[in-house]
PDB file of C-alpha atoms in Angstrom:
ATOM      1  CA  MET A 282       0.133   0.163   0.119  1.00 48.00           C
ATOM      2  CA  THR A 283       0.833   3.441  -0.849  1.00 52.00           C
ATOM      3  CA  THR A 284       1.915   5.256   2.346  1.00 59.00           C
ATOM      4  CA  ALA A 285       1.763   8.932   2.130  1.00 64.00           C
ATOM      5  CA  PRO A 286       5.327   9.797   2.349  1.00 60.00           C
ATOM      6  CA  ASP A 287       5.653   8.016  -0.573  1.00 63.00           C
ATOM      7  CA  ARG A 288       3.448   9.695  -2.411  1.00 66.00           C
ATOM      8  CA  LEU A 289       4.113  12.796  -1.302  1.00 60.00           C
ATOM      9  CA  LEU A 290       7.152  12.035  -2.173  1.00 59.00           C
ATOM     10  CA  ARG A 291       6.439  10.555  -5.818  1.00 66.00           C
ATOM     11  CA  ARG A 292       4.368  14.057  -6.169  1.00 64.00           C
ATOM     12  CA  LEU A 293       7.671  16.665  -5.880  1.00 61.00           C
ATOM     13  CA  GLU A 294       9.178  14.142  -7.998  1.00 60.00           C
ATOM     14  CA  TRP A 295       7.052  14.119 -11.091  1.00 53.00           C
ATOM     15  CA  LYS A 296       7.513  18.267 -10.338  1.00 58.00           C
ATOM     16  CA  LEU A 297      10.813  18.662  -9.812  1.00 56.00           C
ATOM     17  CA  GLY A 298      11.466  16.994 -13.271  1.00 56.00           C
ATOM     18  CA  ARG A 299       9.721  19.303 -15.015  1.00 53.00           C
ATOM     19  CA  ARG A 300      11.178  21.569 -13.894  1.00 53.00           C
ATOM     20  CA  LEU A 301      14.027  21.363 -13.626  1.00 52.00           C
ATOM     21  CA  ASP A 302      14.101  19.532 -17.052  1.00 50.00           C
ATOM     22  CA  GLY A 303      17.339  20.888 -18.573  1.00 46.00           C
ATOM     23  CA  ARG A 304      18.376  22.656 -15.909  1.00 45.00           C
ATOM     24  CA  LEU A 305      21.704  20.757 -14.840  1.00 43.00           C
ATOM     25  CA  GLN A 306      24.725  20.475 -15.680  1.00 42.00           C
ATOM     26  CA  GLY A 307      25.162  17.088 -17.981  1.00 39.00           C
ATOM     27  CA  SER A 308      24.734  13.476 -16.632  1.00 38.00           C
ATOM     28  CA  TYR A 309      25.885  14.587 -12.744  1.00 38.00           C
ATOM     29  CA  ARG A 310      22.118  15.451 -11.199  1.00 41.00           C
ATOM     30  CA  THR A 311      23.057  18.131  -9.349  1.00 48.00           C
ATOM     31  CA  VAL A 312      25.049  21.704  -9.382  1.00 47.00           C
ATOM     32  CA  TRP A 313      26.387  21.652  -5.712  1.00 52.00           C
ATOM     33  CA  HIS A 314      29.331  19.189  -6.391  1.00 51.00           C
ATOM     34  CA  GLY A 315      32.065  17.615  -4.224  1.00 50.00           C
ATOM     35  CA  ALA A 316      35.026  18.791  -2.708  1.00 50.00           C
ATOM     36  CA  GLY A 317      38.032  16.908  -3.724  1.00 46.00           C
ATOM     37  CA  LEU A 318      40.821  16.667  -1.392  1.00 51.00           C
ATOM     38  CA  ASP A 319      44.294  15.266  -4.364  1.00 54.00           C
ATOM     39  CA  PHE A 320      46.501  18.522  -4.694  1.00 62.00           C
ATOM     40  CA  THR A 321      46.970  18.929  -8.005  1.00 69.00           C
ATOM     41  CA  ASP A 322      48.622  22.340  -9.269  1.00 79.00           C
ATOM     42  CA  LEU A 323      49.608  26.093  -8.117  1.00 87.00           C
ATOM     43  CA  ARG A 324      47.743  28.971  -9.805  1.00 88.00           C
ATOM     44  CA  ALA A 325      47.760  32.121  -9.618  1.00 91.00           C
ATOM     45  CA  TYR A 326      45.793  33.946  -7.350  1.00 91.00           C
ATOM     46  CA  THR A 327      42.306  35.684  -8.674  1.00 89.00           C
ATOM     47  CA  PRO A 328      40.411  37.968  -6.950  1.00 85.00           C
ATOM     48  CA  GLU A 329      36.289  35.018  -7.491  1.00 78.00           C
ATOM     49  CA  ASP A 330      38.547  32.619  -5.625  1.00 83.00           C
ATOM     50  CA  ASP A 331      38.687  31.175  -2.171  1.00 81.00           C
ATOM     51  CA  VAL A 332      41.091  32.374  -0.226  1.00 83.00           C
ATOM     52  CA  ARG A 333      40.294  29.148   2.291  1.00 80.00           C
ATOM     53  CA  HIS A 334      42.349  27.684  -0.617  1.00 84.00           C
ATOM     54  CA  ILE A 335      45.628  30.135  -0.966  1.00 90.00           C
ATOM     55  CA  ASP A 336      48.747  28.120  -0.393  1.00 90.00           C
ATOM     56  CA  TRP A 337      50.313  30.542   2.253  1.00 91.00           C
ATOM     57  CA  ASN A 338      54.467  29.503   1.682  1.00 89.00           C
ATOM     58  CA  VAL A 339      53.892  29.571  -2.038  1.00 88.00           C
ATOM     59  CA  THR A 340      52.077  33.209  -1.831  1.00 90.00           C
ATOM     60  CA  ALA A 341      55.347  33.893   0.784  1.00 90.00           C
ATOM     61  CA  ARG A 342      58.161  32.624  -1.546  1.00 87.00           C
ATOM     62  CA  VAL A 343      57.368  34.694  -4.509  1.00 87.00           C
ATOM     63  CA  ASP A 344      55.631  37.571  -3.074  1.00 89.00           C
ATOM     64  CA  GLU A 345      52.223  36.765  -4.844  1.00 91.00           C
ATOM     65  CA  PRO A 346      48.751  34.763  -3.721  1.00 92.00           C
ATOM     66  CA  PHE A 347      48.624  31.655  -4.995  1.00 91.00           C
ATOM     67  CA  VAL A 348      45.900  29.200  -4.780  1.00 89.00           C
ATOM     68  CA  ARG A 349      46.235  24.661  -4.965  1.00 85.00           C
ATOM     69  CA  LEU A 350      43.823  23.558  -7.329  1.00 78.00           C
ATOM     70  CA  TYR A 351      42.363  19.826  -6.396  1.00 67.00           C
ATOM     71  CA  THR A 352      40.581  17.013  -8.289  1.00 57.00           C
ATOM     72  CA  GLU A 353      37.120  17.669  -8.254  1.00 53.00           C
ATOM     73  CA  ASP A 354      35.540  14.320  -6.531  1.00 52.00           C
ATOM     74  CA  ARG A 355      32.563  13.756  -8.128  1.00 55.00           C
ATOM     75  CA  GLU A 356      31.012  12.063  -5.039  1.00 70.00           C
ATOM     76  CA  MET A 357      29.241  14.258  -2.280  1.00 81.00           C
ATOM     77  CA  THR A 358      27.439  14.513   1.496  1.00 89.00           C
ATOM     78  CA  ALA A 359      25.116  16.601   2.275  1.00 92.00           C
ATOM     79  CA  TRP A 360      23.292  16.959   5.411  1.00 95.00           C
ATOM     80  CA  LEU A 361      19.906  18.653   5.737  1.00 96.00           C
ATOM     81  CA  VAL A 362      19.606  20.664   8.839  1.00 97.00           C
ATOM     82  CA  ILE A 363      15.879  21.939   9.511  1.00 96.00           C
ATOM     83  CA  ASP A 364      14.768  23.435  12.274  1.00 94.00           C
ATOM     84  CA  ARG A 365      11.661  22.042  13.730  1.00 92.00           C
ATOM     85  CA  SER A 366      11.160  24.181  16.382  1.00 88.00           C
ATOM     86  CA  ALA A 367       6.923  24.875  17.107  1.00 84.00           C
ATOM     87  CA  SER A 368       7.635  28.508  15.391  1.00 84.00           C
ATOM     88  CA  MET A 369       7.823  26.695  12.113  1.00 88.00           C
ATOM     89  CA  ARG A 370       4.437  25.600  12.291  1.00 84.00           C
ATOM     90  CA  PHE A 371       3.579  29.686  11.536  1.00 78.00           C
ATOM     91  CA  GLY A 372       1.946  30.667   8.420  1.00 69.00           C
ATOM     92  CA  GLY A 373      -0.499  29.644   5.414  1.00 64.00           C
ATOM     93  CA  GLY A 374      -0.317  26.512   3.050  1.00 62.00           C
ATOM     94  CA  GLY A 375       0.312  24.341   5.478  1.00 70.00           C
ATOM     95  CA  GLY A 376       2.718  26.090   7.089  1.00 84.00           C
ATOM     96  CA  LYS A 377       6.700  26.651   7.624  1.00 91.00           C
ATOM     97  CA  ASP A 378       7.443  23.384   7.951  1.00 90.00           C
ATOM     98  CA  SER A 379       5.275  22.255   5.413  1.00 89.00           C
ATOM     99  CA  THR A 380       7.058  24.678   2.801  1.00 90.00           C
ATOM    100  CA  ALA A 381      10.649  24.018   4.550  1.00 91.00           C
ATOM    101  CA  ALA A 382       9.966  19.844   4.131  1.00 91.00           C
ATOM    102  CA  ASP A 383       9.045  19.604   0.978  1.00 88.00           C
ATOM    103  CA  LEU A 384      12.165  21.417   0.318  1.00 89.00           C
ATOM    104  CA  ALA A 385      14.103  19.690   2.237  1.00 91.00           C
ATOM    105  CA  ILE A 386      13.230  16.230   0.092  1.00 89.00           C
ATOM    106  CA  SER A 387      12.802  18.121  -3.703  1.00 86.00           C
ATOM    107  CA  ILE A 388      16.702  19.152  -2.546  1.00 88.00           C
ATOM    108  CA  GLY A 389      17.420  15.378  -1.051  1.00 89.00           C
ATOM    109  CA  ARG A 390      16.307  14.211  -4.371  1.00 85.00           C
ATOM    110  CA  LEU A 391      17.671  16.136  -7.111  1.00 82.00           C
ATOM    111  CA  ILE A 392      21.163  15.313  -5.182  1.00 85.00           C
ATOM    112  CA  SER A 393      21.154  11.791  -4.573  1.00 85.00           C
ATOM    113  CA  GLN A 394      20.312  11.321  -8.422  1.00 79.00           C
ATOM    114  CA  GLY A 395      24.019  11.394  -8.787  1.00 72.00           C
ATOM    115  CA  GLY A 396      25.166   8.653  -6.445  1.00 82.00           C
ATOM    116  CA  ASN A 397      25.622  11.170  -3.427  1.00 87.00           C
ATOM    117  CA  ARG A 398      25.131  10.650   0.364  1.00 92.00           C
ATOM    118  CA  VAL A 399      22.011  12.984   1.758  1.00 93.00           C
ATOM    119  CA  GLY A 400      21.836  13.217   5.785  1.00 96.00           C
ATOM    120  CA  ALA A 401      19.714  15.163   7.823  1.00 96.00           C
ATOM    121  CA  ILE A 402      19.191  16.837  11.566  1.00 96.00           C
ATOM    122  CA  LEU A 403      15.945  16.902  12.502  1.00 95.00           C
ATOM    123  CA  PHE A 404      16.519  19.804  15.318  1.00 94.00           C
ATOM    124  CA  ASP A 405      14.018  21.705  18.599  1.00 87.00           C
ATOM    125  CA  ASN A 406      14.990  22.702  21.584  1.00 81.00           C
ATOM    126  CA  GLN A 407      12.964  18.890  23.053  1.00 82.00           C
ATOM    127  CA  SER A 408      14.946  17.429  21.073  1.00 83.00           C
ATOM    128  CA  HIS A 409      16.804  15.892  17.561  1.00 90.00           C
ATOM    129  CA  LYS A 410      17.644  13.486  15.276  1.00 93.00           C
ATOM    130  CA  ILE A 411      20.150  12.869  12.897  1.00 95.00           C
ATOM    131  CA  ILE A 412      19.664  11.070   9.778  1.00 95.00           C
ATOM    132  CA  PRO A 413      23.158   8.955   9.030  1.00 95.00           C
ATOM    133  CA  PRO A 414      24.009   9.821   4.886  1.00 94.00           C
ATOM    134  CA  ARG A 415      22.741   7.439   2.599  1.00 93.00           C
ATOM    135  CA  THR A 416      22.517   7.180  -1.277  1.00 91.00           C
ATOM    136  CA  GLY A 417      18.992   6.241  -3.130  1.00 89.00           C
ATOM    137  CA  ARG A 418      16.088   7.237  -3.191  1.00 87.00           C
ATOM    138  CA  ASP A 419      14.915   4.820   0.382  1.00 90.00           C
ATOM    139  CA  GLN A 420      17.284   7.489   2.474  1.00 92.00           C
ATOM    140  CA  VAL A 421      15.513  10.598   0.667  1.00 90.00           C
ATOM    141  CA  LEU A 422      11.598   8.454   1.753  1.00 90.00           C
ATOM    142  CA  ARG A 423      13.123   7.762   5.381  1.00 92.00           C
ATOM    143  CA  LEU A 424      13.123  11.849   5.463  1.00 92.00           C
ATOM    144  CA  ALA A 425       9.816  12.121   3.605  1.00 90.00           C
ATOM    145  CA  ARG A 426       8.650   9.917   7.034  1.00 91.00           C
ATOM    146  CA  ASP A 427      10.147  11.721   9.363  1.00 91.00           C
ATOM    147  CA  LEU A 428       9.431  15.100   8.458  1.00 89.00           C
ATOM    148  CA  THR A 429       5.881  14.421   7.771  1.00 83.00           C
ATOM    149  CA  THR A 430       5.135  12.162  11.011  1.00 79.00           C
ATOM    150  CA  ASN A 431       7.123  14.808  13.632  1.00 63.00           C
ATOM    151  CA  VAL A 432       6.178  17.504  15.755  1.00 63.00           C
ATOM    152  CA  ALA A 433       7.542  19.920  16.968  1.00 59.00           C
ATOM    153  CA  LYS A 434       6.092  21.535  20.736  1.00 61.00           C
ATOM    154  CA  LYS A 435       5.749  23.951  22.686  1.00 60.00           C
ATOM    155  CA  SER A 436       8.605  25.367  24.708  1.00 59.00           C
ATOM    156  CA  ASP A 437       8.821  27.431  26.914  1.00 58.00           C
ATOM    157  CA  LYS A 438      11.509  28.870  25.274  1.00 69.00           C
ATOM    158  CA  THR A 439      13.295  30.525  21.882  1.00 76.00           C
ATOM    159  CA  THR A 440      14.765  28.244  19.359  1.00 83.00           C
ATOM    160  CA  ASP A 441      18.613  27.757  20.391  1.00 91.00           C
ATOM    161  CA  LEU A 442      19.910  28.073  16.537  1.00 94.00           C
ATOM    162  CA  ALA A 443      23.203  27.674  18.073  1.00 95.00           C
ATOM    163  CA  ALA A 444      23.426  24.561  20.017  1.00 95.00           C
ATOM    164  CA  MET A 445      21.488  23.624  16.273  1.00 96.00           C
ATOM    165  CA  LEU A 446      23.992  24.554  14.982  1.00 96.00           C
ATOM    166  CA  ASN A 447      26.596  23.587  17.099  1.00 96.00           C
ATOM    167  CA  LEU A 448      25.263  19.922  16.360  1.00 96.00           C
ATOM    168  CA  ALA A 449      25.631  19.575  12.906  1.00 96.00           C
ATOM    169  CA  ALA A 450      29.238  21.445  12.846  1.00 95.00           C
ATOM    170  CA  ALA A 451      29.799  18.334  15.503  1.00 94.00           C
ATOM    171  CA  THR A 452      28.323  15.869  13.561  1.00 94.00           C
ATOM    172  CA  THR A 453      29.342  17.402  10.173  1.00 91.00           C
ATOM    173  CA  SER A 454      32.805  16.882  10.909  1.00 85.00           C
ATOM    174  CA  LYS A 455      34.390  13.883   9.429  1.00 83.00           C
ATOM    175  CA  ARG A 456      34.213  15.039   6.147  1.00 84.00           C
ATOM    176  CA  ARG A 457      33.690  17.938   4.423  1.00 86.00           C
ATOM    177  CA  SER A 458      30.321  18.544   3.031  1.00 89.00           C
ATOM    178  CA  LEU A 459      27.499  20.781   1.227  1.00 90.00           C
ATOM    179  CA  VAL A 460      25.366  22.247   4.951  1.00 94.00           C
ATOM    180  CA  LEU A 461      21.598  23.022   3.092  1.00 94.00           C
ATOM    181  CA  VAL A 462      20.094  24.830   6.614  1.00 96.00           C
ATOM    182  CA  MET A 463      16.736  25.606   7.049  1.00 95.00           C
ATOM    183  CA  SER A 464      15.145  28.145   9.634  1.00 95.00           C
ATOM    184  CA  ASP A 465      13.581  30.961   9.855  1.00 93.00           C
ATOM    185  CA  PHE A 466      15.374  31.994  12.328  1.00 94.00           C
ATOM    186  CA  ILE A 467      13.450  33.197  15.252  1.00 89.00           C
ATOM    187  CA  GLY A 468      15.280  32.110  18.047  1.00 86.00           C
ATOM    188  CA  ASP A 469      18.383  33.630  20.119  1.00 86.00           C
ATOM    189  CA  PRO A 470      20.137  35.939  19.234  1.00 88.00           C
ATOM    190  CA  GLY A 471      23.707  35.043  18.807  1.00 93.00           C
ATOM    191  CA  TRP A 472      23.876  31.828  16.058  1.00 96.00           C
ATOM    192  CA  ASP A 473      25.813  34.332  13.085  1.00 96.00           C
ATOM    193  CA  ARG A 474      29.340  32.389  14.863  1.00 95.00           C
ATOM    194  CA  PRO A 475      28.631  28.845  15.141  1.00 96.00           C
ATOM    195  CA  LEU A 476      27.289  29.870  11.656  1.00 97.00           C
ATOM    196  CA  ALA A 477      30.478  30.979  10.404  1.00 96.00           C
ATOM    197  CA  ARG A 478      32.312  28.294  11.546  1.00 95.00           C
ATOM    198  CA  LEU A 479      30.100  25.385  10.338  1.00 95.00           C
ATOM    199  CA  ALA A 480      30.654  27.901   7.052  1.00 93.00           C
ATOM    200  CA  HIS A 481      34.562  28.368   7.201  1.00 91.00           C
ATOM    201  CA  ARG A 482      34.319  24.085   7.087  1.00 89.00           C
ATOM    202  CA  HIS A 483      31.303  23.131   4.495  1.00 91.00           C
ATOM    203  CA  GLU A 484      30.456  24.546   2.143  1.00 89.00           C
ATOM    204  CA  VAL A 485      26.388  26.232   3.399  1.00 92.00           C
ATOM    205  CA  VAL A 486      23.666  27.140   2.231  1.00 91.00           C
ATOM    206  CA  VAL A 487      21.059  28.918   3.918  1.00 94.00           C
ATOM    207  CA  ILE A 488      17.486  28.544   3.309  1.00 93.00           C
ATOM    208  CA  ARG A 489      15.254  30.893   5.698  1.00 95.00           C
ATOM    209  CA  VAL A 490      11.419  30.615   5.695  1.00 93.00           C
ATOM    210  CA  VAL A 491       9.360  32.993   6.362  1.00 91.00           C
ATOM    211  CA  ASP A 492       5.350  33.681   6.060  1.00 89.00           C
ATOM    212  CA  PRO A 493       4.426  37.113   4.737  1.00 87.00           C
ATOM    213  CA  ALA A 494       1.884  37.875   7.778  1.00 81.00           C
ATOM    214  CA  GLU A 495       5.433  38.147  10.136  1.00 82.00           C
ATOM    215  CA  LEU A 496       6.203  40.328   7.639  1.00 81.00           C
ATOM    216  CA  GLU A 497       3.411  42.651   7.022  1.00 77.00           C
ATOM    217  CA  LEU A 498       0.116  41.509  10.393  1.00 72.00           C
ATOM    218  CA  PRO A 499      -3.065  41.897   7.873  1.00 70.00           C
ATOM    219  CA  ASP A 500      -5.738  43.666   9.215  1.00 69.00           C
ATOM    220  CA  LEU A 501      -8.263  41.432  10.543  1.00 69.00           C
ATOM    221  CA  GLY A 502      -9.686  43.190  13.312  1.00 72.00           C
ATOM    222  CA  LEU A 503      -9.682  41.978  17.161  1.00 71.00           C
ATOM    223  CA  ILE A 504      -7.587  38.501  16.844  1.00 66.00           C
ATOM    224  CA  LEU A 505      -6.308  36.647  19.647  1.00 61.00           C
ATOM    225  CA  VAL A 506      -2.274  35.972  18.590  1.00 64.00           C
ATOM    226  CA  GLU A 507      -0.306  33.237  19.744  1.00 61.00           C
ATOM    227  CA  ASP A 508       3.310  32.809  20.250  1.00 61.00           C
ATOM    228  CA  ALA A 509       4.040  29.990  18.823  1.00 58.00           C
ATOM    229  CA  GLU A 510       7.223  28.629  20.173  1.00 58.00           C
ATOM    230  CA  THR A 511       6.476  29.410  24.301  1.00 58.00           C
ATOM    231  CA  GLY A 512       2.270  29.654  23.899  1.00 61.00           C
ATOM    232  CA  GLU A 513       2.041  32.620  25.385  1.00 66.00           C
ATOM    233  CA  GLN A 514      -1.517  34.161  24.536  1.00 68.00           C
ATOM    234  CA  LEU A 515      -2.576  38.016  23.616  1.00 69.00           C
ATOM    235  CA  LEU A 516      -5.386  39.664  22.312  1.00 73.00           C
ATOM    236  CA  VAL A 517      -4.989  42.434  20.223  1.00 71.00           C
ATOM    237  CA  ASP A 518      -6.299  44.182  17.158  1.00 72.00           C
ATOM    238  CA  THR A 519      -4.234  44.472  13.617  1.00 71.00           C
ATOM    239  CA  SER A 520      -7.052  47.532  12.769  1.00 76.00           C
ATOM    240  CA  ASP A 521      -5.242  50.055  15.123  1.00 79.00           C
ATOM    241  CA  PRO A 522      -2.954  52.100  13.241  1.00 81.00           C
ATOM    242  CA  LEU A 523      -0.629  52.667  15.781  1.00 84.00           C
ATOM    243  CA  LEU A 524      -0.299  49.220  16.361  1.00 79.00           C
ATOM    244  CA  ARG A 525       0.611  48.033  12.441  1.00 79.00           C
ATOM    245  CA  ALA A 526       3.136  51.269  12.719  1.00 83.00           C
ATOM    246  CA  ARG A 527       4.668  49.681  15.669  1.00 84.00           C
ATOM    247  CA  LEU A 528       4.767  46.163  14.123  1.00 82.00           C
ATOM    248  CA  THR A 529       6.386  47.414  11.211  1.00 84.00           C
ATOM    249  CA  GLU A 530       9.387  49.319  12.630  1.00 88.00           C
ATOM    250  CA  GLN A 531       9.829  46.155  14.520  1.00 86.00           C
ATOM    251  CA  VAL A 532      10.103  44.042  11.909  1.00 86.00           C
ATOM    252  CA  GLY A 533      12.918  45.952  10.512  1.00 90.00           C
ATOM    253  CA  THR A 534      14.491  46.369  13.089  1.00 91.00           C
ATOM    254  CA  ARG A 535      14.589  42.254  12.847  1.00 90.00           C
ATOM    255  CA  GLU A 536      14.721  42.189   9.707  1.00 92.00           C
ATOM    256  CA  ARG A 537      18.434  44.559  10.177  1.00 94.00           C
ATOM    257  CA  GLU A 538      19.288  42.412  12.482  1.00 94.00           C
ATOM    258  CA  VAL A 539      19.109  38.778  10.794  1.00 94.00           C
ATOM    259  CA  ALA A 540      21.144  40.582   7.403  1.00 95.00           C
ATOM    260  CA  GLU A 541      23.435  41.949   9.473  1.00 96.00           C
ATOM    261  CA  ALA A 542      23.916  38.677  11.398  1.00 96.00           C
ATOM    262  CA  MET A 543      24.306  36.251   7.840  1.00 96.00           C
ATOM    263  CA  ARG A 544      27.224  38.863   6.352  1.00 95.00           C
ATOM    264  CA  ARG A 545      29.273  38.217   9.778  1.00 95.00           C
ATOM    265  CA  ALA A 546      29.076  34.398   8.886  1.00 95.00           C
ATOM    266  CA  GLY A 547      29.760  35.242   5.894  1.00 93.00           C
ATOM    267  CA  VAL A 548      26.847  33.435   3.771  1.00 92.00           C
ATOM    268  CA  ASP A 549      24.245  34.892   1.508  1.00 89.00           C
ATOM    269  CA  PRO A 550      20.849  33.453   2.532  1.00 91.00           C
ATOM    270  CA  HIS A 551      18.035  32.449   0.356  1.00 89.00           C
ATOM    271  CA  ARG A 552      14.609  33.632   1.458  1.00 90.00           C
ATOM    272  CA  ILE A 553      11.353  31.902   0.915  1.00 90.00           C
ATOM    273  CA  THR A 554       7.741  33.339   1.610  1.00 89.00           C
ATOM    274  CA  THR A 555       5.505  30.472   2.165  1.00 88.00           C
ATOM    275  CA  ASP A 556       3.443  31.362  -1.294  1.00 86.00           C
ATOM    276  CA  GLN A 557       5.978  31.145  -2.896  1.00 84.00           C
ATOM    277  CA  ASP A 558       6.471  28.830  -5.719  1.00 80.00           C
ATOM    278  CA  MET A 559       8.893  26.253  -3.410  1.00 74.00           C
ATOM    279  CA  LEU A 560       9.986  24.669  -7.110  1.00 72.00           C
ATOM    280  CA  ALA A 561      10.392  28.010  -8.836  1.00 75.00           C
ATOM    281  CA  THR A 562      12.725  28.656  -6.208  1.00 75.00           C
ATOM    282  CA  LEU A 563      14.146  25.712  -6.339  1.00 76.00           C
ATOM    283  CA  VAL A 564      15.128  26.449  -9.578  1.00 72.00           C
ATOM    284  CA  ASP A 565      16.454  30.365  -8.604  1.00 74.00           C
ATOM    285  CA  MET A 566      19.033  28.315  -6.297  1.00 72.00           C
ATOM    286  CA  VAL A 567      20.628  25.974  -8.987  1.00 67.00           C
ATOM    287  CA  ARG A 568      20.856  29.142 -11.249  1.00 66.00           C
ATOM    288  CA  ARG A 569      23.197  30.776  -8.673  1.00 65.00           C
ATOM    289  CA  SER A 570      24.834  28.103  -7.326  1.00 60.00           C
ATOM    290  CA  GLY A 571      25.929  27.303 -10.417  1.00 52.00           C
ATOM    291  CA  ARG A 572      27.119  31.324 -11.086  1.00 48.00           C
ATOM    292  CA  ARG A 573      28.692  30.901  -8.358  1.00 50.00           C
ATOM    293  CA  PRO A 574      32.708  30.855  -8.483  1.00 45.00           C
ATOM    294  CA  ARG A 575      33.507  28.122  -6.162  1.00 44.00           C
TER     295      ARG A 575
END
């Protein structure tokens, strides 16, 4: 009998095949490549190069920056680090967690088609689950099953994003990998340093999932709002212009703080809203990743 996770995976596979047809590179099925470890040559540094590949001994001898070249390993290990905290259940279209789940399953299937290994870290304040990286469709099906059955519980604390990123760093420390972090980044501050350390070790892609109502409060009159993380409730009049102006200012401050933290971490995040076409966003990510200097 066909299960709900299997039906979800089949639906996403069909959409993925139609939307990404012809956009990927040759017979290799993803633009995200592995990181080879075999040194092959040296060449002069250019502004597009990763400074981590500079050979400082050669640079000191010739008084000109040189970078090390490596044989690229086509096999890759990818980790999906997914925020499963209570705040991710907020939003239309099934919530931010539903958007993140669909995107994670699609990316997992896309990467696994090249014979690459995919693992996942599902995190919330109460618990976390680590799915060891493996290849094949069955692995993506397991990810789909866990993402569609596990439900985060309310907590009296906001999400500890630093703990999530530190867990990701500890779990992925054995081999340089592609790490995709999916979160709304609603949580305790101070996560920029763990994110920077993760990005120093791995190729990190950050996907920030937000709901339009978090950016602009709709005018719905008198409503009861609830903090998704703590369960605290408050009665507010959304038609009050002063309230709306104050919330707009707070949203602007929060967005600037998140953007600044991403900048400090050295990460250029992708942002997806729950009302966007998820696969169109994935196509854009593939296109942008293909243009990014390696």
